[in-house]
mmCIF file of C-alpha atoms in Angstrom:
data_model
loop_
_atom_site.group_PDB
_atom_site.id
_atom_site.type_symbol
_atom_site.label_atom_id
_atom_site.label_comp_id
_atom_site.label_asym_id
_atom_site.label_seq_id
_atom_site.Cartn_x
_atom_site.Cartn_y
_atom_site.Cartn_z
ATOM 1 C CA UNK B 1 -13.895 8.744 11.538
ATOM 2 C CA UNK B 2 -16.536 6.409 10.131
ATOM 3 C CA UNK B 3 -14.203 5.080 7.479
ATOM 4 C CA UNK B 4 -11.394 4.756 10.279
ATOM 5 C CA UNK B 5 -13.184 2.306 12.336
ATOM 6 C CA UNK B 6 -14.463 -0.001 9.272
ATOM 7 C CA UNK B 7 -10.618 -0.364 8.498
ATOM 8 C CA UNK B 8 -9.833 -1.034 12.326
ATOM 9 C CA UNK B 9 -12.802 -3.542 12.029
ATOM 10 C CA UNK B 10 -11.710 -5.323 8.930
ATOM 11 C CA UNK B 11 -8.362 -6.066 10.239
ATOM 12 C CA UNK B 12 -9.062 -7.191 13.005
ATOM 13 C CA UNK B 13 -11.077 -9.699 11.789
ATOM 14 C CA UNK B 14 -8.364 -10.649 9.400
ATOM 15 C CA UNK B 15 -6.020 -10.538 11.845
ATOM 16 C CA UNK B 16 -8.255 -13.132 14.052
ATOM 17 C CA UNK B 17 -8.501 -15.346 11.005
ATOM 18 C CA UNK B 18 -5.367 -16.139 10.898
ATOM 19 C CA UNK B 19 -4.064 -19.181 12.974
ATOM 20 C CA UNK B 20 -1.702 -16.895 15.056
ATOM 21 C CA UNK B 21 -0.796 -20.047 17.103
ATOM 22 C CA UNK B 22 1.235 -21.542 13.587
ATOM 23 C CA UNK B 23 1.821 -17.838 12.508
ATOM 24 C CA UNK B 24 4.247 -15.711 13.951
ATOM 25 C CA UNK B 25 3.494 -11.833 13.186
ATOM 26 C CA UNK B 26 6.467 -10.591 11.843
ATOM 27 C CA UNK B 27 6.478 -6.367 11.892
ATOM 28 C CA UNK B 28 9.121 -5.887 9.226
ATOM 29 C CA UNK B 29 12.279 -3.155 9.228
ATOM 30 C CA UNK B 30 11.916 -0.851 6.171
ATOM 31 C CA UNK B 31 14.693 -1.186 3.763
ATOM 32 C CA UNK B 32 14.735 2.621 3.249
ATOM 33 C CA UNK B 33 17.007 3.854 5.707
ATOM 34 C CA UNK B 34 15.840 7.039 5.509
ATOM 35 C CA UNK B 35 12.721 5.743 6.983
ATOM 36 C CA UNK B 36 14.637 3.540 9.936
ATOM 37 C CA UNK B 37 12.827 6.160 12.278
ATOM 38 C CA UNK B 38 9.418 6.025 11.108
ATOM 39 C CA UNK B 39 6.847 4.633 13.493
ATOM 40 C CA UNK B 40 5.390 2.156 11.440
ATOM 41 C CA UNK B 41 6.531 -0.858 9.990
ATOM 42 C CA UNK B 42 6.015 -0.899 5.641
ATOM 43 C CA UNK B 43 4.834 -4.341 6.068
ATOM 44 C CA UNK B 44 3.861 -6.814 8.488
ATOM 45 C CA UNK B 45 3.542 -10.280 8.062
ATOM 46 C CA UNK B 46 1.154 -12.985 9.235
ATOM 47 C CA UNK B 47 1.416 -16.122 7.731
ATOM 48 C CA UNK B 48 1.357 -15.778 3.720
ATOM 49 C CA UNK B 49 -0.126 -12.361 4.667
ATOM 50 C CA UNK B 50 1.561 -9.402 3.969
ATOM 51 C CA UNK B 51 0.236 -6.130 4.914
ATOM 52 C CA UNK B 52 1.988 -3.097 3.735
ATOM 53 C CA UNK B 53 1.483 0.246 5.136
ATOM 54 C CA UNK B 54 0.176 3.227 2.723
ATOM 55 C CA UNK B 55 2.730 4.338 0.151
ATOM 56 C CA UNK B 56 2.429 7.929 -0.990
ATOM 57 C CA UNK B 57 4.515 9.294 -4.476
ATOM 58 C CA UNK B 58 7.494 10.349 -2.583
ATOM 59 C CA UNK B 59 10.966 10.093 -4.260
ATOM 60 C CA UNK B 60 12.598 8.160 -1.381
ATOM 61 C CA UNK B 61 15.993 9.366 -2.687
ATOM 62 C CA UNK B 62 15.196 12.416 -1.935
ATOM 63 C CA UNK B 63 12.329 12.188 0.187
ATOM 64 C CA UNK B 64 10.028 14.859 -1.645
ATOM 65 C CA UNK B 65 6.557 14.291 -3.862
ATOM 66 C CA UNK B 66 7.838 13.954 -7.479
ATOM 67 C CA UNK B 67 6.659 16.689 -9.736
ATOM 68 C CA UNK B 68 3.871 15.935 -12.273
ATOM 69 C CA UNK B 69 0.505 15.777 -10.662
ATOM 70 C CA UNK B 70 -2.171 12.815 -9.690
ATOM 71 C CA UNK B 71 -0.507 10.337 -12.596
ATOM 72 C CA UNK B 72 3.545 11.189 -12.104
ATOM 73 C CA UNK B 73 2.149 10.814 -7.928
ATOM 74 C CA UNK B 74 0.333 7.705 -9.039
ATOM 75 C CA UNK B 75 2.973 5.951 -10.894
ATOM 76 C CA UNK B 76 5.681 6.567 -7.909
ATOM 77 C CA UNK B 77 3.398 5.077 -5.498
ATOM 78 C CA UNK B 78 2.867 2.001 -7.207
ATOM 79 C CA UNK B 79 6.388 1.946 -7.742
ATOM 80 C CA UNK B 80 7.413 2.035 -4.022
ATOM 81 C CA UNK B 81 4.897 -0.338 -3.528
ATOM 82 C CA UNK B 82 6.453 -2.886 -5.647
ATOM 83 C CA UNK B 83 10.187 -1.947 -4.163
ATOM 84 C CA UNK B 84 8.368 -3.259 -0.946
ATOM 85 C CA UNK B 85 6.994 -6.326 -2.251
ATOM 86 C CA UNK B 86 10.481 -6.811 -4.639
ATOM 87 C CA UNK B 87 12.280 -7.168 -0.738
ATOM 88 C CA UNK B 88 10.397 -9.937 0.559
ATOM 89 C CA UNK B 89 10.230 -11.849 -2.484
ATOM 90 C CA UNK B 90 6.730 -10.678 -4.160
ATOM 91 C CA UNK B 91 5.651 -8.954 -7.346
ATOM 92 C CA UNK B 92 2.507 -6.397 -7.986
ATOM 93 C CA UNK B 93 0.810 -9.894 -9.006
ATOM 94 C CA UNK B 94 0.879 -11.311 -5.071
ATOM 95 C CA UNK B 95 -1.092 -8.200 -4.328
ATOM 96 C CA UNK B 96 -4.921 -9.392 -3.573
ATOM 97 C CA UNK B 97 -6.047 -6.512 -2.186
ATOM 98 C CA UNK B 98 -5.856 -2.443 -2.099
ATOM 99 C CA UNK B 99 -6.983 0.843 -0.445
ATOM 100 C CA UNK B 100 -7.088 3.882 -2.211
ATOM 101 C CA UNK B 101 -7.202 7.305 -1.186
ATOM 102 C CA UNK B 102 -7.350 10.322 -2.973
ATOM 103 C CA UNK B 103 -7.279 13.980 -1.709
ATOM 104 C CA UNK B 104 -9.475 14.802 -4.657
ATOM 105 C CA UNK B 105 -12.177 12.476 -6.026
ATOM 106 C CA UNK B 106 -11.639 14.784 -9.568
ATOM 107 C CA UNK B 107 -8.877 12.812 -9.632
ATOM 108 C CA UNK B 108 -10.372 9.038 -9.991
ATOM 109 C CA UNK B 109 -10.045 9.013 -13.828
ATOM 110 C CA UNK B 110 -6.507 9.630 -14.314
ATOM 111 C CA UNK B 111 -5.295 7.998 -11.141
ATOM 112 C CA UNK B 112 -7.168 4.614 -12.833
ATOM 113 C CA UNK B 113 -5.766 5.069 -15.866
ATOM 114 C CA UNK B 114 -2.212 4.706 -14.282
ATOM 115 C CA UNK B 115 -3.405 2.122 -11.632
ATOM 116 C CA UNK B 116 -4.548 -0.519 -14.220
ATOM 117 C CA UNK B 117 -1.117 -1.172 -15.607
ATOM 118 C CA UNK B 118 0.609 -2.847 -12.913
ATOM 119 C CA UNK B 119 -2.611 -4.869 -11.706
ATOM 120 C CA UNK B 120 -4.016 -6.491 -14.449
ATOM 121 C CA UNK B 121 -5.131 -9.048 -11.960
ATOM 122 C CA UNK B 122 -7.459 -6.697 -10.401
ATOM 123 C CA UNK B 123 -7.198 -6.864 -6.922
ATOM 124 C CA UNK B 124 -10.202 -5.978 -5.178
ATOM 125 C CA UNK B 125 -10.098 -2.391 -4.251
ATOM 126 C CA UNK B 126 -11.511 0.484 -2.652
ATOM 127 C CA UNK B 127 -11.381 4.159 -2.777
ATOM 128 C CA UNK B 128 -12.083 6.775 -1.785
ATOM 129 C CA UNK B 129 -11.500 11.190 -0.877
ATOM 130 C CA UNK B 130 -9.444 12.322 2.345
ATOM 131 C CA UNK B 131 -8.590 15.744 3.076
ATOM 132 C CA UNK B 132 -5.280 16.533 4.090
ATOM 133 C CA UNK B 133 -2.762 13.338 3.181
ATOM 134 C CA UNK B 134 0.628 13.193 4.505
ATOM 135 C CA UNK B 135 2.674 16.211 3.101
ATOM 136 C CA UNK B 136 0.270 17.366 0.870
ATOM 137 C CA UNK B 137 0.331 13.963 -1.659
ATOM 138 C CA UNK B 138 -2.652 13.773 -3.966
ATOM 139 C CA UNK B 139 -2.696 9.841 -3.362
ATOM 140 C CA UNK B 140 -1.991 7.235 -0.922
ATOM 141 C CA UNK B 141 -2.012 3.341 -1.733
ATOM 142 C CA UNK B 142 -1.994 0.307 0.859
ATOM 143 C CA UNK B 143 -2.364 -2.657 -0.223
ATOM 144 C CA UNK B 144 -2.550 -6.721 1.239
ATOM 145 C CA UNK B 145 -0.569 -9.080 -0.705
ATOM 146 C CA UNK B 146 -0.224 -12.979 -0.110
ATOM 147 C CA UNK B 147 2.709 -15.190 -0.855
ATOM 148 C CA UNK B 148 2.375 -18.441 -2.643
ATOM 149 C CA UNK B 149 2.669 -21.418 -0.658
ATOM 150 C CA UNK B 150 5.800 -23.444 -1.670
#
């Protein structure tokens, strides 16, 4: 619960730093259609803001948890986090900020060994242990990413 509100907190003060007057929120369709239902958007935009909801390793072809453990789950949720950014123009380099959560905080070691390779920028980051993610994942990633002004 604690952790819940600092999040709440924290974007809603980046929310209200944004110049919402110039910036239109834009809540994004999925380009998964097998998530056209979902009740959540995978990323919302706000200005050069983009805010992309929590990506777990699911196969989205066949919408299970790939086999393999923390690094296979790892590596498939950093993977559908850059299909996201890939369909609104971005790479894992836009990406200036993430949240991490594991279901087991055994798991830090490999998960970072995986995590590394696609930002060597290294966004600032947190993480931290949940029990009970969404169908029993071992790892769940959101991250903020900005565009480049043109």
């Amino acid at each position: 619960m604690k952790n819940t509100f600092i999040f709440l907190i924290l974007g809603i003060l980046v929310l209200s730093s944004c110049n919402t007057e110039s910036s239109n929120v834009v809540f994004h369709k999925t380009h998964e259609p097998k998530k056209a239902n979902a009740p959540f958007s995978d990323i919302v935009e706000v200005g050069n803001l983009f805010f992309l909801s929590g990506q777990i390793g699911m196969d989205h072809t066949t919408r299970k948890l790939v086999d393999g453990g923390i690094k296979a789950e790892t590596k498939q949720t950093l993977e559908n986090i850059k299909a996201v950014l890939e369909q609104h123009h971005m790479d894992m380099g836009d990406v200036v900020k993430c949240t991490v959560v594991l279901s087991d905080i055994e798991d830090f070691s490999a998960f970072n060994e995986i995590y590394k390779t696609y930002f060597p920028q290294k966004p600032a980051r947190t993480t931290f242990a949940a029990k009970g993610l969404a169908v029993g994942a071992k790892i769940e990633i959101e991250c903020i990413a900005a565009k480049p002004n043109k």
